[in-house]
PDB file of C-alpha atoms in Angstrom:
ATOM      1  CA  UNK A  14       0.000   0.000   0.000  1.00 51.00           C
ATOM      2  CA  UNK A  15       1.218   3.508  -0.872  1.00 87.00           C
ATOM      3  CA  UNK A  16       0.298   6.145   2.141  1.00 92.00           C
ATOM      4  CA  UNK A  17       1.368   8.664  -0.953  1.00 93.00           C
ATOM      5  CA  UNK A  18      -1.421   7.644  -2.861  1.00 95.00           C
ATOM      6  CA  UNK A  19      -4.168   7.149  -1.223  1.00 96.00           C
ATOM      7  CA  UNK A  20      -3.553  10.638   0.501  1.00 95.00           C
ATOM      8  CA  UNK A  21      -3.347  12.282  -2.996  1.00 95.00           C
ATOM      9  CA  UNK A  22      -6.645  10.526  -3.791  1.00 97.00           C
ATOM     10  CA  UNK A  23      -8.298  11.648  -1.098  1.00 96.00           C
ATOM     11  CA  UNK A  24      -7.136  15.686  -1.430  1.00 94.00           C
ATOM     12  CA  UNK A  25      -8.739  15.372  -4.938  1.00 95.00           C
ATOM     13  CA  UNK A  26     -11.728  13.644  -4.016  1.00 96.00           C
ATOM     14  CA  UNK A  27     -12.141  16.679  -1.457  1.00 93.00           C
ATOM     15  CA  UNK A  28     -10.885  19.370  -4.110  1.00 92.00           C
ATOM     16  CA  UNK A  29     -11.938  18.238  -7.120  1.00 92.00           C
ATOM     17  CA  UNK A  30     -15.723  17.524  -8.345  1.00 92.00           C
ATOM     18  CA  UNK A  31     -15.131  15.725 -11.878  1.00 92.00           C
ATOM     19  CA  UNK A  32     -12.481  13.538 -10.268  1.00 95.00           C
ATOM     20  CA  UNK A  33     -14.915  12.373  -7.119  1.00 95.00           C
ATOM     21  CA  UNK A  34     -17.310  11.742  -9.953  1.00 95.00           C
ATOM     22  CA  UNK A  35     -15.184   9.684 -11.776  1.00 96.00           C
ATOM     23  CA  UNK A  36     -13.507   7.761  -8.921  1.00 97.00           C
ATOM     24  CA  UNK A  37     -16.772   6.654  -7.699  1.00 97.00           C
ATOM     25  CA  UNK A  38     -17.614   5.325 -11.717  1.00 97.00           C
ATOM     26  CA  UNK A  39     -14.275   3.744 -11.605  1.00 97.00           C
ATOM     27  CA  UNK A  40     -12.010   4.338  -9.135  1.00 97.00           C
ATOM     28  CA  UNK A  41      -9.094   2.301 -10.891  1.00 95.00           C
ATOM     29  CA  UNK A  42      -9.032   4.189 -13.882  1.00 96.00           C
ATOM     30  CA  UNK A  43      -9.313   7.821 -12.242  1.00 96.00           C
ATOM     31  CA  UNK A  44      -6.395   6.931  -9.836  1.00 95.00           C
ATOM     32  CA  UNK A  45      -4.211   5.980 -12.821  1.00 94.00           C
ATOM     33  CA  UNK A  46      -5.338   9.580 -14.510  1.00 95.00           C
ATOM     34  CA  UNK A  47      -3.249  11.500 -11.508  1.00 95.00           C
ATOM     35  CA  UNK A  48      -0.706   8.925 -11.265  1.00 94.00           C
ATOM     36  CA  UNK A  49      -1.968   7.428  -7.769  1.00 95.00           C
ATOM     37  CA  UNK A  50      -1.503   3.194  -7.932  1.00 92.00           C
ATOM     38  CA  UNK A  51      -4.036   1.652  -5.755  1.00 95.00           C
ATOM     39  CA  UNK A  52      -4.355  -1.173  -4.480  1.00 95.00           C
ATOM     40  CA  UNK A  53      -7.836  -3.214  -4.293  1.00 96.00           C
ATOM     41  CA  UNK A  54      -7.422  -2.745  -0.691  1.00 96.00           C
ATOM     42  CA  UNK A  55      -7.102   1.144  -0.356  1.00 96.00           C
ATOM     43  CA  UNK A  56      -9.552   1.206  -3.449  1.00 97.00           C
ATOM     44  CA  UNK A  57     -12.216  -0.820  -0.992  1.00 97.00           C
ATOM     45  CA  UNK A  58     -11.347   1.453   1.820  1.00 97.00           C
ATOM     46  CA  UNK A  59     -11.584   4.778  -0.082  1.00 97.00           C
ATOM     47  CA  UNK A  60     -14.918   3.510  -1.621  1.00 98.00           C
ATOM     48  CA  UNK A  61     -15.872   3.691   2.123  1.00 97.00           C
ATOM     49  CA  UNK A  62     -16.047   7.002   2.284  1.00 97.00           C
ATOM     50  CA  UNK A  63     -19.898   8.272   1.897  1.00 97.00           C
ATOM     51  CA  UNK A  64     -19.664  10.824  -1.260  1.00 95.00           C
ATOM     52  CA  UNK A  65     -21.436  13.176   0.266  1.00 95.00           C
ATOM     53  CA  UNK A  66     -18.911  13.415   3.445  1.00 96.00           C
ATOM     54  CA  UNK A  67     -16.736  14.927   0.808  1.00 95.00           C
ATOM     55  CA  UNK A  68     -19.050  16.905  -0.690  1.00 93.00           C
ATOM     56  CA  UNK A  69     -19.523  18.778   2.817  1.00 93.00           C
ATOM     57  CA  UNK A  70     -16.131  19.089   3.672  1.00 93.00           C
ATOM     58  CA  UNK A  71     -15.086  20.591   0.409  1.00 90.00           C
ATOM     59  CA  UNK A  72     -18.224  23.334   1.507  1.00 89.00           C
ATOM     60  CA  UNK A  73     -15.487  24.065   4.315  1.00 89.00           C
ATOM     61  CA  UNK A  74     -12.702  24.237   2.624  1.00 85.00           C
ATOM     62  CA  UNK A  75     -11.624  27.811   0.571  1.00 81.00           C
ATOM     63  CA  UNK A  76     -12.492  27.888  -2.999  1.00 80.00           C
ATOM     64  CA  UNK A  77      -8.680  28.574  -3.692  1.00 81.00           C
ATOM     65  CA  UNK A  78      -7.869  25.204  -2.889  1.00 76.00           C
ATOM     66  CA  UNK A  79     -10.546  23.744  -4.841  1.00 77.00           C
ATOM     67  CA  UNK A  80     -10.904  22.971  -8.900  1.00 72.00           C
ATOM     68  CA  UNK A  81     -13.580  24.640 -10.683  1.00 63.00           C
ATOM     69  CA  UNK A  82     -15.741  22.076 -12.051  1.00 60.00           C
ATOM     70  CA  UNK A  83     -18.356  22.295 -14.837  1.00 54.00           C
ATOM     71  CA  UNK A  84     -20.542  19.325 -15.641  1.00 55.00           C
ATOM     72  CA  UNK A  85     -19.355  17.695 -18.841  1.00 48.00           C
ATOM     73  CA  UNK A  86     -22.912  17.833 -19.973  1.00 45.00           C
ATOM     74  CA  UNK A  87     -23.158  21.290 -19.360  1.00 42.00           C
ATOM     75  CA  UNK A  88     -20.260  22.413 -21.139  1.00 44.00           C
ATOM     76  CA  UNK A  89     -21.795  20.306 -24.187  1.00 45.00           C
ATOM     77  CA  UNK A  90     -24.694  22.545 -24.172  1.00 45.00           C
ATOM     78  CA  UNK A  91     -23.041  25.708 -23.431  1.00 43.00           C
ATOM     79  CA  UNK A  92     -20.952  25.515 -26.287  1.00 44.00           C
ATOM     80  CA  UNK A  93     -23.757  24.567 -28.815  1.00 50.00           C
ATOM     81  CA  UNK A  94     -25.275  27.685 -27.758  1.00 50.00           C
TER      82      UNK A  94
END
């Protein structure tokens, strides 16, 4: 297990909307998109973590330290408009 990883996992499950979104579709695949090699254990254990916990603790967190996120769907329509 990589402490490294799964701690850079979590900050961008807390920072970043469109990577929680994806990690919880398929958490192998998003981990490998910022470089973070999890195991099927820390996988399981991040998995754990209710989405919406991390949806209220980024609420507390500055927006400086967050991404901007815009819905891929909604970028799709914006830009047809």
């Amino acid at each position: 297990m990589s402490q490294r990883s799964v701690e850079r996992t979590l900050g961008r499950l807390v920072t970043d909307p469109g990577f929680r979104e994806a990690f919880f579709r398929n958490p192998s695949e998003a981990g490998l998109r910022i470089g973070a090699e999890l195991t099927r254990q820390e996988i399981e254990a991040l998995l754990r973590v209710p989405p919406a916990a991390l949806v209220e603790f980024s609420r507390c967190l500055d927006d400086r330290i967050c991404r901007l996120h815009i819905r891929h769907e909604l970028a799709e329509q914006e830009s047809r408009q």
